[in-house]
């Protein structure tokens, strides 16, 4: 289903939607940094080609969250689940890479032998609105690892900028319901044609990418590991900002009344003690093994485990790495000769 | 098991058995009487044990599901959670999540000879399978155990050696790296003792667990004795947090030890990258 949303009516739509959903969207802080935060008719989401620094995973996999509280009671200990329901949330203005990253997280947390109940609760309460971005940022490379239009159409609604308005494409029943708001009007054939020009331009930029083929090119003894490890300082910023990195730690904290909060907190395979065991043995003792782990996981292991490439080409790690390690160059080097030569810095 | 795999079940420590100067076996019973009855698992599986306020750690179940009502895990004191466990007394409360992971394919081994090769605390997962097989004695051929530790005091499960020895068609071979004035058994490393005993690979499954260096040389010794990689099984240890394949910690290449393991055949290990 397609509808037209005049840019001047975005406000009305958000006002309408705010009665049904908690609204999140890209907003700028005073220092100019951008992240997903609360938006409203008075604080509109930024719908443009600038990708926010923080990824949307915070909405489904918070950097820190309580799993339960242990109450020692009075000889009657018990576990208390975290309070509150997962509020229906509408995330407006996700870039195609952001939408795709949720697909990767879904495979990890919803599929397999065990489902993650915390992730599932948040994810099932989340309705997504993509903004079809033109992927013009210097660090972006989504079209090297997939098709951003296909990714956008996995959101409940995809908004395509056609000048004075957005063409809104609903892809799910929840998306169609959102387009039932009176702020939308019918879309003309001309407007759809304009949208198709935008889509086709992006589709044409998409390079051939076969995750299986790339996975086959990731070699355990790749000389690139040494080169990357030499530069890497192991700060882990790449994985903290990465929209698809999922590693976490589980810790306890004693709070008032002798109660204990068990929480999980974001972690990264780039830290030296990530795999270090109690008796001292560490299967990944140096940066070489840790760098190899992260990149092999993204481009090889997860492809075979979950049937999806773990990189969405958002470029956050490229842009924010303090030593300018460029994953595009790394990827290009590792898989050269495997159909991915065009991914280069 | 509970719908929320992160939420442990509460259990009371009933008994603490001092195995060695640094290792204790904990016998715990679930506080929920229904769960106490219904809880079951397979030999080789593991659980996450909570000391609330300190954290969780991964331990294999060393008890056997053929003796239900109680779960046992053996703990060597090495870090925070294991130290907190060692400070516990009977009556204290722990949390238990599990069982997790795969298990020894004992169904496929019926009618075969079993050769257990353990070192130190590595005997803990083997004990679960050994007692399981002894409780189903008719299903298996002769059962031999080669078990070693640094010193006589470092041998775990000493109060069970007689029961294992006196089981039908079963033998126990003990060895220590350094003996003392009372030690009557063999002195020497486990892989060397294995070569001395030179068991036949015919219709035999070898199951080994111990310190990584011991496992490495036991595998080599078994190959010298003409065991095929498909006849050799081990159980791996990796740092874990979630136990359910989500936290990204215990993978070896594409395999998660918590989901695809911890039990692997040597044939499977040869397919994995050497990162364990």
XYZ file of C-alpha atoms in Angstrom:
621
model
C 0.000 0.000 0.000
C 1.344 3.440 -0.974
C 0.245 6.820 0.338
C 1.626 10.321 0.234
C 2.698 12.253 3.316
C 3.300 15.955 2.627
C 6.335 17.050 4.632
C 4.171 19.660 6.362
C 1.888 16.843 7.592
C 4.661 14.827 9.336
C 3.760 16.686 12.519
C 0.094 15.661 12.269
C 1.001 12.058 11.653
C 3.288 11.925 14.677
C 0.626 13.584 16.819
C -1.835 10.895 15.687
C 0.682 8.105 16.206
C 1.678 9.364 19.661
C -1.685 8.228 21.058
C -0.770 4.653 20.084
C 2.998 4.517 20.405
C 5.982 5.795 22.251
C 7.868 7.610 19.459
C 11.575 7.368 18.768
C 13.559 8.969 15.977
C 16.899 10.518 15.060
C 17.425 13.738 16.960
C 20.414 15.950 17.444
C 21.848 16.762 20.839
C 23.255 20.219 21.587
C 26.741 19.012 20.709
C 25.551 18.012 17.255
C 25.718 14.275 17.875
C 22.723 12.354 16.782
C 20.969 9.356 18.273
C 17.558 7.731 18.494
C 15.600 9.526 21.194
C 12.025 10.515 21.990
C 10.364 12.502 19.202
C 6.948 14.155 18.987
C 4.953 16.647 16.959
C 7.026 19.336 18.699
C 10.353 17.580 18.324
C 10.411 16.130 14.852
C 12.768 13.345 13.820
C 15.498 14.320 11.385
C 14.619 12.657 8.089
C 17.696 13.060 5.938
C 20.796 11.263 4.737
C 22.811 11.768 7.903
C 23.224 8.542 9.817
C 23.048 8.816 13.589
C 26.027 7.818 15.675
C 24.152 5.437 17.983
C 22.487 2.433 16.420
C 18.853 1.455 16.962
C 19.854 -1.645 18.926
C 19.521 0.342 22.142
C 15.723 0.111 21.689
C 15.711 -3.688 21.588
C 18.943 -4.585 23.364
C 19.630 -1.855 25.931
C 23.279 -1.365 26.821
C 22.329 -2.369 30.359
C 19.178 -4.074 31.549
C 17.965 -5.902 34.633
C 17.123 -9.562 34.078
C 15.571 -10.092 37.510
C 16.060 -9.229 41.147
C 16.908 -11.775 43.824
C 15.111 -11.021 47.065
C 16.604 -12.986 49.980
C 13.301 -12.428 51.833
C 13.098 -13.600 55.424
C 14.240 -17.148 54.877
C 11.962 -17.232 51.820
C 14.183 -16.164 48.934
C 12.567 -15.470 45.583
C 13.279 -14.033 42.166
C 11.340 -10.981 41.044
C 11.056 -10.300 37.302
C 11.735 -6.730 36.124
C 8.627 -4.588 36.378
C 6.724 -2.945 33.567
C 5.452 -3.979 30.191
C 7.230 -3.349 26.929
C 5.525 -0.194 25.598
C 4.460 -0.189 21.933
C 7.150 1.858 20.239
C 7.323 3.437 16.814
C 10.798 4.108 15.511
C 10.667 6.710 12.752
C 13.482 7.465 10.346
C 15.597 4.328 10.440
C 18.120 4.087 7.657
C 17.959 0.955 5.495
C 21.096 -0.356 7.264
C 19.351 0.138 10.607
C 16.316 -1.812 9.429
C 18.546 -4.601 8.206
C 20.412 -4.701 11.508
C 17.176 -5.650 13.280
C 16.873 -8.608 10.933
C 20.343 -9.739 12.007
C 19.495 -9.294 15.704
C 16.219 -11.178 15.179
C 18.095 -14.188 13.838
C 20.355 -14.228 16.888
C 17.794 -13.558 19.608
C 14.536 -14.995 18.248
C 15.715 -18.025 16.278
C 17.607 -21.085 17.416
C 17.001 -23.393 20.334
C 16.397 -20.579 22.834
C 14.473 -17.350 22.374
C 15.624 -14.332 24.345
C 12.503 -13.178 26.215
C 13.740 -9.637 26.899
C 14.693 -8.982 23.300
C 11.510 -10.658 22.078
C 9.363 -8.469 24.332
C 10.887 -5.254 23.033
C 11.125 -6.356 19.442
C 7.504 -7.448 19.231
C 6.465 -4.052 20.584
C 8.476 -2.223 17.947
C 7.025 -0.859 14.716
C 9.545 0.501 12.244
C 9.490 3.348 9.740
C 12.411 3.456 7.331
C 13.719 6.551 5.637
C 15.129 5.557 2.260
C 18.449 7.316 2.583
C 20.679 7.959 -0.386
C 23.681 6.486 1.368
C 25.930 9.370 0.475
C 27.952 9.560 3.645
C 31.662 9.006 3.067
C 31.818 6.047 5.416
C 28.686 4.211 4.232
C 28.826 1.069 2.141
C 25.387 -0.563 2.395
C 25.170 -1.079 -1.353
C 28.376 -3.117 -1.159
C 26.820 -5.650 1.187
C 23.191 -5.699 0.092
C 20.245 -3.906 -1.460
C 19.118 -0.912 0.631
C 15.707 -0.818 -1.064
C 15.012 -4.426 -0.233
C 16.111 -3.695 3.345
C 13.836 -0.621 3.568
C 10.884 -2.700 2.473
C 11.418 -4.963 5.490
C 10.312 -2.053 7.711
C 6.624 -1.702 8.512
C 6.604 1.546 6.529
C 9.234 2.951 4.174
C 9.329 6.688 3.488
C 10.867 7.851 0.216
C 11.632 11.543 -0.182
C 10.049 12.869 -3.385
C 10.627 16.609 -2.819
C 7.778 18.282 -0.950
C 6.444 14.977 0.353
C 7.287 11.391 1.254
C 5.853 8.421 -0.544
C 4.936 6.052 2.274
C 4.993 2.363 1.436
C 3.350 0.055 3.963
C 4.795 -3.438 4.028
C 2.905 -5.013 6.938
C -0.551 -4.807 8.563
C 0.935 -2.572 11.304
C 2.309 -0.324 8.562
C -1.057 -0.163 6.790
C -2.698 0.852 10.029
C -0.216 3.724 10.353
C -1.123 4.884 6.861
C -4.754 5.066 7.984
C -3.967 8.398 9.632
C -5.789 11.324 7.940
C -2.439 13.118 7.477
C -1.803 10.859 4.463
C -3.375 11.438 1.091
C -3.603 9.323 -2.022
C -0.508 9.156 -4.107
C -0.461 10.025 -7.793
C 1.161 8.045 -10.596
C 3.687 10.843 -11.053
C 4.681 10.757 -7.426
C 5.111 6.992 -7.561
C 7.229 7.407 -10.686
C 9.449 9.872 -8.819
C 9.814 7.378 -5.996
C 10.749 4.664 -8.459
C 13.498 6.864 -9.871
C 14.978 7.145 -6.357
C 14.642 3.411 -5.785
C 16.106 2.452 -9.130
C 19.095 4.751 -8.650
C 19.840 3.055 -5.329
C 19.239 -0.419 -6.702
C 21.625 0.258 -9.545
C 24.323 1.176 -7.067
C 23.938 -2.133 -5.227
C 26.940 -4.282 -6.017
C 26.732 -8.028 -6.383
C 27.209 -9.521 -2.948
C 27.021 -13.194 -2.120
C 27.412 -13.756 1.652
C 28.274 -17.436 1.152
C 31.003 -16.579 -1.297
C 32.441 -13.920 0.998
C 32.278 -16.332 3.950
C 34.251 -18.863 1.959
C 36.948 -16.222 1.432
C 37.500 -15.513 5.143
C 40.605 -17.489 5.935
C 41.813 -18.508 9.401
C 45.450 -17.802 8.531
C 44.747 -14.575 6.635
C 47.833 -12.295 6.775
C 45.478 -9.320 7.124
C 44.852 -10.244 10.775
C 48.398 -9.222 11.687
C 48.119 -5.898 9.871
C 44.815 -5.022 11.556
C 45.943 -6.220 14.970
C 49.067 -4.102 14.754
C 46.958 -0.982 14.373
C 44.013 -1.885 16.611
C 44.096 -0.600 20.195
C 41.337 -2.957 21.348
C 39.037 -0.151 22.498
C 35.942 -2.002 21.285
C 34.213 1.120 19.953
C 33.520 -0.704 16.669
C 31.392 -3.293 18.405
C 29.698 -0.934 20.837
C 28.516 1.206 17.925
C 27.891 -1.672 15.536
C 24.147 -2.202 15.073
C 24.582 -5.978 14.843
C 27.151 -6.701 17.561
C 25.362 -8.550 20.333
C 27.965 -9.669 22.868
C 26.982 -9.118 26.471
C 28.140 -9.876 29.971
C 25.959 -10.887 32.928
C 26.747 -9.390 36.329
C 25.269 -9.051 39.814
C 24.908 -5.929 41.884
C 23.792 -5.901 45.496
C 21.255 -3.150 46.110
C 19.270 -1.941 49.118
C 17.935 -4.523 51.541
C 20.421 -7.184 50.507
C 18.583 -7.654 47.235
C 20.634 -8.519 44.193
C 20.031 -7.209 40.712
C 21.175 -9.488 37.940
C 21.758 -7.418 34.837
C 23.271 -7.826 31.442
C 25.538 -5.233 30.005
C 27.055 -4.739 26.593
C 30.455 -6.341 26.129
C 32.829 -6.933 23.256
C 34.980 -9.758 21.971
C 37.708 -7.119 21.521
C 38.429 -6.926 25.251
C 41.332 -9.038 26.491
C 39.421 -10.755 29.298
C 36.344 -11.572 27.232
C 37.262 -15.248 26.940
C 39.754 -15.472 29.802
C 38.771 -18.279 32.138
C 38.923 -18.326 35.925
C 42.042 -20.469 35.968
C 43.831 -18.127 33.582
C 43.657 -19.887 30.212
C 42.609 -17.579 27.380
C 41.800 -19.065 23.969
C 42.100 -15.600 22.366
C 45.125 -14.184 24.161
C 46.215 -11.499 21.680
C 44.629 -8.841 19.489
C 45.258 -10.936 16.422
C 42.841 -13.628 17.607
C 40.323 -11.070 18.796
C 40.316 -9.087 15.564
C 40.019 -12.331 13.628
C 37.092 -13.361 15.822
C 35.097 -10.188 15.199
C 35.587 -10.016 11.459
C 35.198 -13.763 10.943
C 32.012 -13.641 12.985
C 30.529 -10.841 10.881
C 31.417 -12.269 7.490
C 31.641 -16.001 8.056
C 30.381 -17.565 11.286
C 27.021 -15.796 11.409
C 26.446 -16.498 7.716
C 26.668 -20.208 8.467
C 24.916 -20.014 11.835
C 22.034 -17.710 10.904
C 22.056 -17.469 7.107
C 22.671 -13.715 7.074
C 25.722 -11.479 6.718
C 26.550 -9.774 10.020
C 27.593 -6.483 8.411
C 25.016 -3.983 7.127
C 27.504 -1.448 5.759
C 26.415 1.390 8.061
C 30.004 2.610 8.326
C 29.861 3.502 12.017
C 33.016 1.489 12.732
C 34.751 3.078 9.737
C 33.871 6.570 10.847
C 34.530 6.304 14.563
C 37.548 4.033 14.817
C 40.216 6.040 16.698
C 43.015 4.533 14.619
C 41.154 4.721 11.290
C 40.991 0.992 10.722
C 38.705 0.824 7.714
C 36.596 -2.302 7.561
C 36.020 -1.745 3.835
C 39.708 -2.090 3.108
C 39.947 -5.049 5.451
C 37.011 -6.752 3.813
C 38.327 -6.029 0.378
C 41.706 -7.480 1.248
C 40.300 -10.566 2.924
C 37.874 -11.491 0.227
C 39.794 -10.257 -2.800
C 39.081 -12.638 -5.597
C 35.776 -13.627 -4.028
C 33.396 -11.258 -5.744
C 33.839 -8.356 -3.366
C 36.727 -6.424 -4.909
C 34.636 -3.286 -5.125
C 34.408 -2.900 -1.342
C 37.347 -0.592 -0.948
C 38.198 2.467 1.024
C 12.814 -25.722 32.207
C 11.477 -22.237 32.810
C 10.206 -20.153 29.902
C 12.864 -17.575 30.709
C 16.225 -19.263 30.162
C 18.036 -16.491 32.087
C 16.077 -17.091 35.252
C 17.577 -19.670 37.598
C 15.660 -21.991 39.857
C 16.443 -21.734 43.539
C 18.151 -24.690 45.168
C 19.463 -25.431 48.635
C 22.950 -26.791 49.159
C 22.368 -30.010 51.060
C 25.883 -31.347 51.397
C 29.411 -30.231 50.561
C 31.983 -32.952 50.014
C 35.642 -32.045 50.299
C 37.269 -33.862 47.393
C 40.753 -32.326 47.444
C 42.366 -29.326 49.152
C 40.937 -27.047 46.416
C 37.899 -28.929 45.077
C 34.490 -29.548 46.608
C 31.421 -31.335 45.337
C 28.110 -29.641 46.051
C 24.886 -31.614 46.363
C 21.921 -29.316 45.832
C 18.167 -29.866 45.852
C 15.652 -27.607 44.158
C 13.434 -25.753 46.590
C 10.411 -26.384 44.380
C 9.333 -29.961 45.269
C 7.758 -30.513 41.846
C 10.927 -29.501 40.063
C 12.952 -31.745 42.355
C 10.933 -34.663 41.002
C 10.729 -33.609 37.367
C 14.221 -32.184 36.789
C 16.283 -34.352 34.510
C 19.287 -34.021 32.248
C 21.775 -36.065 30.283
C 25.352 -37.072 31.151
C 27.689 -34.409 29.751
C 25.294 -31.464 30.081
C 26.143 -28.409 32.141
C 24.365 -25.822 34.248
C 24.885 -22.208 35.269
C 25.170 -21.874 39.039
C 24.443 -18.543 40.741
C 25.807 -17.223 43.954
C 23.515 -14.222 44.228
C 25.506 -11.041 44.612
C 28.664 -12.565 43.180
C 27.542 -13.967 39.860
C 27.189 -17.097 37.824
C 29.631 -19.736 36.683
C 29.394 -22.780 34.437
C 29.716 -26.290 35.882
C 29.055 -29.650 34.344
C 26.579 -31.859 36.137
C 28.685 -34.518 37.789
C 25.714 -36.472 39.126
C 23.800 -38.930 36.978
C 20.152 -38.630 35.968
C 19.751 -42.278 37.001
C 19.969 -41.057 40.615
C 17.373 -38.241 40.602
C 16.283 -35.778 43.256
C 19.641 -34.076 43.674
C 22.065 -32.274 41.360
C 25.797 -32.348 41.965
C 28.572 -30.151 40.646
C 32.251 -30.142 41.533
C 34.023 -26.851 41.976
C 37.715 -26.094 41.954
C 38.444 -22.801 43.662
C 39.940 -20.506 41.026
C 37.898 -17.292 40.778
C 35.202 -15.164 42.401
C 32.163 -17.416 42.039
C 34.079 -20.578 42.865
C 35.542 -18.900 45.957
C 32.065 -17.774 47.038
C 30.828 -21.342 46.585
C 33.682 -22.657 48.680
C 32.644 -20.251 51.445
C 29.105 -21.696 51.489
C 27.654 -24.026 54.100
C 24.864 -26.588 53.876
C 21.497 -24.799 53.889
C 22.705 -21.905 51.743
C 20.776 -20.997 48.605
C 22.132 -21.076 45.063
C 20.458 -20.530 41.697
C 20.637 -23.151 38.967
C 19.893 -22.661 35.268
C 19.914 -25.538 32.871
C 20.544 -28.170 31.835
C 22.308 -26.794 28.769
C 24.433 -28.150 25.950
C 24.639 -31.531 24.277
C 25.594 -34.813 25.909
C 27.561 -37.996 25.411
C 25.914 -40.133 22.703
C 25.621 -43.116 25.040
C 22.792 -44.666 23.014
C 25.193 -45.199 20.119
C 27.723 -46.828 22.434
C 25.580 -49.718 23.625
C 27.441 -53.025 23.418
C 30.824 -51.321 23.200
C 33.771 -51.309 25.584
C 34.203 -47.947 27.312
C 37.547 -46.435 28.236
C 37.367 -43.396 30.502
C 40.516 -41.263 30.773
C 40.331 -38.470 33.335
C 42.705 -35.943 34.821
C 42.112 -33.879 37.984
C 38.803 -32.015 38.087
C 38.240 -33.234 34.501
C 36.858 -36.351 36.145
C 33.670 -34.408 37.010
C 31.840 -34.786 33.655
C 33.208 -38.321 33.226
C 31.804 -39.325 36.603
C 28.273 -38.464 35.429
C 28.630 -40.758 32.414
C 30.513 -43.448 34.321
C 27.846 -43.757 37.005
C 25.148 -43.573 34.330
C 26.733 -46.493 32.466
C 27.254 -48.473 35.672
C 23.555 -47.928 36.498
C 22.778 -49.341 33.032
C 25.531 -51.943 33.292
C 23.976 -54.515 30.959
C 24.001 -52.041 28.053
C 27.791 -51.805 27.849
C 30.834 -54.039 27.524
C 33.830 -53.866 29.886
C 34.400 -50.423 31.459
C 37.938 -49.234 32.253
C 38.874 -46.009 33.990
C 42.313 -44.449 33.884
C 42.353 -41.511 36.267
C 45.244 -39.337 37.333
C 46.035 -36.220 39.324
C 49.067 -34.283 40.496
C 49.214 -36.082 43.846
C 47.132 -38.657 45.756
C 45.426 -35.769 47.592
C 44.329 -34.264 44.266
C 42.269 -37.268 43.175
C 38.534 -36.446 43.261
C 35.707 -38.877 44.066
C 37.985 -41.127 46.152
C 35.012 -42.425 48.145
C 33.637 -43.941 44.937
C 36.737 -45.788 43.719
C 35.742 -48.992 45.542
C 32.247 -48.927 44.063
C 33.689 -48.424 40.577
C 36.256 -51.202 41.049
C 33.736 -53.682 42.378
C 31.190 -53.096 39.620
C 30.998 -56.084 37.264
C 33.583 -56.194 34.484
C 35.085 -52.852 35.487
C 38.644 -51.817 36.259
C 40.141 -48.674 37.759
C 43.725 -47.596 37.035
C 44.999 -44.709 39.129
C 48.112 -42.667 38.588
C 49.661 -39.568 40.138
C 52.401 -37.246 38.962
C 54.073 -37.402 42.377
C 53.403 -40.161 44.887
C 53.853 -40.108 48.652
C 54.830 -42.678 51.287
C 51.334 -44.238 51.296
C 50.782 -44.319 47.523
C 50.594 -47.848 46.106
C 49.434 -47.045 42.578
C 51.196 -45.931 39.435
C 53.353 -42.820 39.283
C 53.449 -40.970 35.981
C 51.429 -38.743 33.665
C 48.090 -39.989 32.360
C 49.098 -40.156 28.651
C 52.220 -42.187 29.522
C 50.211 -44.557 31.729
C 47.721 -44.925 28.892
C 50.568 -46.016 26.581
C 51.789 -48.515 29.207
C 48.334 -50.033 29.578
C 47.905 -49.981 25.774
C 44.169 -50.737 25.604
C 42.907 -52.189 22.353
C 40.791 -49.904 20.198
C 38.612 -52.792 19.096
C 34.895 -52.006 19.577
C 35.924 -49.358 22.123
C 34.934 -45.766 22.779
C 37.438 -43.576 24.638
C 36.100 -40.629 26.621
C 38.594 -38.140 28.024
C 38.532 -34.937 30.015
C 41.191 -33.121 31.993
C 43.563 -30.178 31.762
C 44.010 -29.007 28.125
C 47.624 -30.207 28.040
C 46.596 -33.678 29.234
C 43.801 -33.894 26.662
C 46.254 -32.928 23.922
C 48.661 -35.763 24.775
C 45.888 -38.283 25.500
C 44.514 -37.663 22.004
C 47.966 -38.231 20.537
C 48.440 -41.393 22.583
C 45.064 -42.765 21.540
C 45.940 -42.200 17.896
C 49.209 -44.062 18.431
C 47.133 -46.908 19.868
C 45.152 -46.854 16.583
C 41.951 -45.374 17.953
C 40.063 -43.618 15.148
C 38.978 -39.971 15.739
C 35.343 -41.170 15.632
C 36.041 -43.439 18.632
C 37.299 -40.618 20.855
C 35.131 -38.121 22.745
C 35.925 -35.200 24.977
C 34.082 -32.347 26.638
C 35.361 -28.793 26.321
C 35.500 -25.918 28.720
C 35.093 -22.308 27.568
C 34.145 -19.147 29.392
C 30.369 -18.776 29.212
C 27.803 -16.290 30.415
C 24.388 -17.016 28.920
C 24.711 -20.733 28.176
C 22.140 -20.417 25.379
C 24.116 -19.215 22.369
C 23.413 -15.474 22.679
C 26.215 -13.722 24.565
C 28.841 -14.446 21.904
C 31.546 -15.750 24.197
C 32.144 -19.479 23.887
C 32.326 -19.991 20.139
C 35.108 -21.927 18.485
C 34.749 -20.843 14.900
C 31.154 -21.493 13.928
C 30.346 -23.741 16.880
C 29.084 -22.532 20.230
C 30.398 -24.750 23.003
C 27.183 -24.028 24.942
C 24.857 -25.128 22.129
C 26.838 -27.423 19.817
C 28.982 -28.774 22.675
C 30.407 -29.185 25.220
C 30.754 -32.813 24.041
C 32.692 -33.257 20.799
C 34.224 -36.261 19.118
C 37.869 -35.943 18.151
C 36.688 -36.163 14.541
C 34.550 -33.048 15.142
C 37.402 -31.274 16.948
C 39.651 -31.772 13.960
C 37.132 -29.757 11.899
C 37.243 -26.796 14.304
C 39.802 -24.004 14.209
C 42.460 -24.503 16.918
C 41.149 -21.888 19.323
C 40.397 -23.634 22.614
